[in-house]
CSV table of C-alpha atoms in Angstrom, one decimal:
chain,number,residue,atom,x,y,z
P,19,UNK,CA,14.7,-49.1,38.0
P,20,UNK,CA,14.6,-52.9,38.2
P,21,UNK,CA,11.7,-52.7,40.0
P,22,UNK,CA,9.7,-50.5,37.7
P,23,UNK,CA,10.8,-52.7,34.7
P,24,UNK,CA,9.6,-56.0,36.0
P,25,UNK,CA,6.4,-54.2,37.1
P,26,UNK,CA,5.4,-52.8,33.3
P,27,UNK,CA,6.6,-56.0,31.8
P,28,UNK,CA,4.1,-58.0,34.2
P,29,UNK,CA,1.2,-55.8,33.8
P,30,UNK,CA,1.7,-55.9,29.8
P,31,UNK,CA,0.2,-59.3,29.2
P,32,UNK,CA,-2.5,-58.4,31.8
P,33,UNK,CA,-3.3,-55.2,29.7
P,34,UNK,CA,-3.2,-57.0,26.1
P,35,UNK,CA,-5.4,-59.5,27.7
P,36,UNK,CA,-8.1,-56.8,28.7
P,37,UNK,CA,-8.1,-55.4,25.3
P,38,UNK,CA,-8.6,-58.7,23.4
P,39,UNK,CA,-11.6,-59.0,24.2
P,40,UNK,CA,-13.7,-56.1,23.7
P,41,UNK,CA,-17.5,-55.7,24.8
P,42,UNK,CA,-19.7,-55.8,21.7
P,43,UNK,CA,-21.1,-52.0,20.6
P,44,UNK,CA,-23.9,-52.8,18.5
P,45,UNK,CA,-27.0,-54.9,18.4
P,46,UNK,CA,-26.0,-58.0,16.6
P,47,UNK,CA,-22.8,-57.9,18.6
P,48,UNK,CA,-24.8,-58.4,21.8
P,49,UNK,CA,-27.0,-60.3,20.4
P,50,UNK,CA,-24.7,-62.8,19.0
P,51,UNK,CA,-22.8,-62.9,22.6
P,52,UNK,CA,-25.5,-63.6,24.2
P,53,UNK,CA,-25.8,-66.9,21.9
P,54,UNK,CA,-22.4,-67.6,21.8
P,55,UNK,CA,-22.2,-67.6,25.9
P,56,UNK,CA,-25.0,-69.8,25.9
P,57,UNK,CA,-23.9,-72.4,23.4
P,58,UNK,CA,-19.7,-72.3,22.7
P,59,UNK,CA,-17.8,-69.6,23.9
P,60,UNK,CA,-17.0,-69.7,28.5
P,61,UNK,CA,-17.7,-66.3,29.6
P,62,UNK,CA,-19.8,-65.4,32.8
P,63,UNK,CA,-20.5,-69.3,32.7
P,64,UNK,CA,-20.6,-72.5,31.1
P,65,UNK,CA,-22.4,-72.3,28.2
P,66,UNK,CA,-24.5,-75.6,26.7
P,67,UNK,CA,-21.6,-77.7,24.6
P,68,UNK,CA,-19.4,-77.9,27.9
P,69,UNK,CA,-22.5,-78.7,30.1
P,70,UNK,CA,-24.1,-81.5,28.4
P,71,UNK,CA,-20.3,-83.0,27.2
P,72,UNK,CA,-19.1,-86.3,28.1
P,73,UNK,CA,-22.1,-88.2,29.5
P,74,UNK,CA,-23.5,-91.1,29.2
P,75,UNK,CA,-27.2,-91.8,28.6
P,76,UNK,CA,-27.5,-93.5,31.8
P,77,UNK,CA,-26.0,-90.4,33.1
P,78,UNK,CA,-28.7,-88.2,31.1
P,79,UNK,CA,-31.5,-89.9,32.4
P,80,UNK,CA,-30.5,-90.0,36.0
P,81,UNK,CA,-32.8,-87.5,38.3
P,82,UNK,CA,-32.0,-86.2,41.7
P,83,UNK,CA,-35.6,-87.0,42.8
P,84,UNK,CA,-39.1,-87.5,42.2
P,85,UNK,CA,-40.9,-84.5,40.3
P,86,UNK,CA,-37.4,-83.4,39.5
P,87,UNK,CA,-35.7,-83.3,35.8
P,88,UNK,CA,-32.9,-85.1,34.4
P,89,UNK,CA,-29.9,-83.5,32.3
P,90,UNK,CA,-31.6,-85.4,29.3
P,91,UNK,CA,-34.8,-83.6,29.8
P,92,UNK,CA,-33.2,-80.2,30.3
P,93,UNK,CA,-31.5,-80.4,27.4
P,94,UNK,CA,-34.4,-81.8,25.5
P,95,UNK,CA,-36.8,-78.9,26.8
P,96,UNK,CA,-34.2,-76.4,25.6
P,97,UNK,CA,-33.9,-77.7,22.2
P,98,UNK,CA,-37.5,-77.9,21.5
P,99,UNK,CA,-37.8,-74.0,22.3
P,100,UNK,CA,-34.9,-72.8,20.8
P,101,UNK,CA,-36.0,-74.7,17.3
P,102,UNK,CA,-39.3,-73.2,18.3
P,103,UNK,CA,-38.5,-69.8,18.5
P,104,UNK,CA,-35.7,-69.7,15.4
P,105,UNK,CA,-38.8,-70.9,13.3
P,106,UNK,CA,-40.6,-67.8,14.7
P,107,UNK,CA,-37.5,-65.9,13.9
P,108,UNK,CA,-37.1,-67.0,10.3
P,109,UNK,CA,-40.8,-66.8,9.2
P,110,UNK,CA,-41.2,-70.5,9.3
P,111,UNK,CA,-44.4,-72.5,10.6
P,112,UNK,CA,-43.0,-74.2,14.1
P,113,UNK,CA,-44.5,-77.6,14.5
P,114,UNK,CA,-47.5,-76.9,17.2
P,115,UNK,CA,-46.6,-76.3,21.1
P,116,UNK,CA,-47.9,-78.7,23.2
P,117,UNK,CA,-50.7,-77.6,25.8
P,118,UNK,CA,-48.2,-78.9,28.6
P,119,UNK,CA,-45.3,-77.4,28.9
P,120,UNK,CA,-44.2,-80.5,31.0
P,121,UNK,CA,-44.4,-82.1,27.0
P,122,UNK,CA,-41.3,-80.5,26.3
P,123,UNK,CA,-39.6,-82.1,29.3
P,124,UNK,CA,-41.2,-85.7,29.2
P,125,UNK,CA,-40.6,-85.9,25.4
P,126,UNK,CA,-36.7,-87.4,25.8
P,127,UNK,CA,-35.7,-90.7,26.4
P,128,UNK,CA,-32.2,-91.4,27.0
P,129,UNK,CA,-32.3,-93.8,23.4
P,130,UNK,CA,-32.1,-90.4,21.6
P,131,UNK,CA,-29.3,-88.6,24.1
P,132,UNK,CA,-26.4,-88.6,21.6
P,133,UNK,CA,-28.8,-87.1,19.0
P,134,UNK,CA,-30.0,-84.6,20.8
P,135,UNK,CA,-27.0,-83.7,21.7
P,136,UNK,CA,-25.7,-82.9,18.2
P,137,UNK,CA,-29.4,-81.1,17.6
P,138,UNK,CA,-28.7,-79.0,20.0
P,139,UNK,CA,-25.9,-78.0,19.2
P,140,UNK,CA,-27.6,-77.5,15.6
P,141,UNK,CA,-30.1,-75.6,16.5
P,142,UNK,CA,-27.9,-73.2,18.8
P,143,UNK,CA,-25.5,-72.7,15.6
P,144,UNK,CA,-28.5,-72.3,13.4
P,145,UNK,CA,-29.5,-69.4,15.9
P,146,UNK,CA,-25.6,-67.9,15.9
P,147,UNK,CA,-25.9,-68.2,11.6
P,148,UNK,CA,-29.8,-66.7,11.5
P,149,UNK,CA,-28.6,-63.8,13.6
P,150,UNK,CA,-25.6,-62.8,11.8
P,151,UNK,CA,-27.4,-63.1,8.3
P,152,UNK,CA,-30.5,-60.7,9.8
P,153,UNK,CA,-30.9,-57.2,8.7
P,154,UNK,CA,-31.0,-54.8,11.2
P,155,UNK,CA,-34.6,-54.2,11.1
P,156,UNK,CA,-35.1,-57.9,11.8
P,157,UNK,CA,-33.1,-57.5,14.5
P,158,UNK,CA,-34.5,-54.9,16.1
P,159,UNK,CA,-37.7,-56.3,15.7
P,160,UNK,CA,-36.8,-59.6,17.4
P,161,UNK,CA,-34.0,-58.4,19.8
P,162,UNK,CA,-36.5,-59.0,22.9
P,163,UNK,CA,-37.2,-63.0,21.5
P,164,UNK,CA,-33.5,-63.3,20.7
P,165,UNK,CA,-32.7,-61.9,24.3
P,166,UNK,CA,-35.6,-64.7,26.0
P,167,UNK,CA,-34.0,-67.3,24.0
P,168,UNK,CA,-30.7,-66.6,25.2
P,169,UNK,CA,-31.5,-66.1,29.3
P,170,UNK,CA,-34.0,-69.2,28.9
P,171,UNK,CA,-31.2,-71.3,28.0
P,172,UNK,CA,-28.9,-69.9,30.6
P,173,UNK,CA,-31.0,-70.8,33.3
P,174,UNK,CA,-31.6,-74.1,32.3
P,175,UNK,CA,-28.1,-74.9,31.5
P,176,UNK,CA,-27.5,-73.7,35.0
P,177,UNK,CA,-30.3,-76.1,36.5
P,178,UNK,CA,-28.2,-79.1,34.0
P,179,UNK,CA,-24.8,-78.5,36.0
P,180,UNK,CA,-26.5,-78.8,39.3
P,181,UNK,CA,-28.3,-81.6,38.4
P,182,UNK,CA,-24.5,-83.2,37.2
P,183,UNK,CA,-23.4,-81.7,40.5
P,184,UNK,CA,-25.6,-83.5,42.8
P,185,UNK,CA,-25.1,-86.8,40.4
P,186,UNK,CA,-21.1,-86.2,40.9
P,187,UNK,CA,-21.0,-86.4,37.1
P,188,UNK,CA,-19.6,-82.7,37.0
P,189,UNK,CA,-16.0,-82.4,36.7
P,190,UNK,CA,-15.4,-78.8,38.5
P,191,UNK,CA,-12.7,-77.9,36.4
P,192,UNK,CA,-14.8,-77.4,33.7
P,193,UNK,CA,-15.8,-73.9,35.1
P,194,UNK,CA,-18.3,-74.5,38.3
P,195,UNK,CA,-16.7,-75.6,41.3
């Protein structure tokens, strides 16, 4: 009987735990998790506020080699679409694309690091705030750009921890080890 007690009153928190956190059943909901995972909230991985956090602009510039892109530029290159994109989103005129897409990497300088980091940021909350204030046809209508955005910025926030990685500027209990 002892047994059996200790057993339900250790798989309690486990089972409040797992129902805390529900999956998302609608559109906007996996829409807006998609965002969130990318910008604020730790889920399947780190998302952009944790990966960019703490360095220095020395640190942002730093490459692993030649041809190869810096944390700086990463983040830069995802800022540039993701503004890109929300103008798309809203209806507003983006400011022109460059015929390069290597533009969007070369464009930083490690002068600008600390505000581009709080643009970021911006521009991923501007994307969490446009979402959530859509109607559903607008949604639906832009789910698949909404979806790019999201994925684009996952994989490039994955390519800014290995950069920090191979730098040994990543501190592993941050959530990649």
């Amino acid at each position: 009987m002892k047994n059996l007690a200790l057993l339900l009153l250790l798989t309690l928190p486990a089972a409040s735990l797992a129902q805390t956190k529900k999956p998302p059943t609608d559109l906007r909901g996996v829409l807006t998790e998609e965002l969130h995972s990318t910008h604020d909230v730790e889920d399947w991985f780190v998302p952009a506020s944790t990966a960019v956090a703490g360095l220095t602009a020395d640190q942002a510039k730093w490459t692993p080699g030649k041809d190869q892109h810096s944390v700086g530029q990463l983040a830069y290159h995802i800022w540039f679409w993701d503004t890109q994109a929300l103008a798309r989103f809203k209806g507003e005129k983006a400011t022109p694309a460059p015929s390069n897409n290597d533009e969007t990497f070369n464009d930083y300088s490690p002068a600008q690091w600390d505000e581009l980091v709080k643009k970021l940021n911006q521009v991923m909350t501007d994307w969490d705030t446009a979402v959530a204030a859509a109607d559903d046809a607008k949604l639906a209508a832009n789910a698949s750009l909404i979806a790019h955005v999201a994925t684009h910025n996952a994989y490039h926030i994955g390519q800014i921890l290995y950069v920090r990685k191979l730098q040994g500027a990543w501190d592993p209990s941050k959530g990649v080890k």
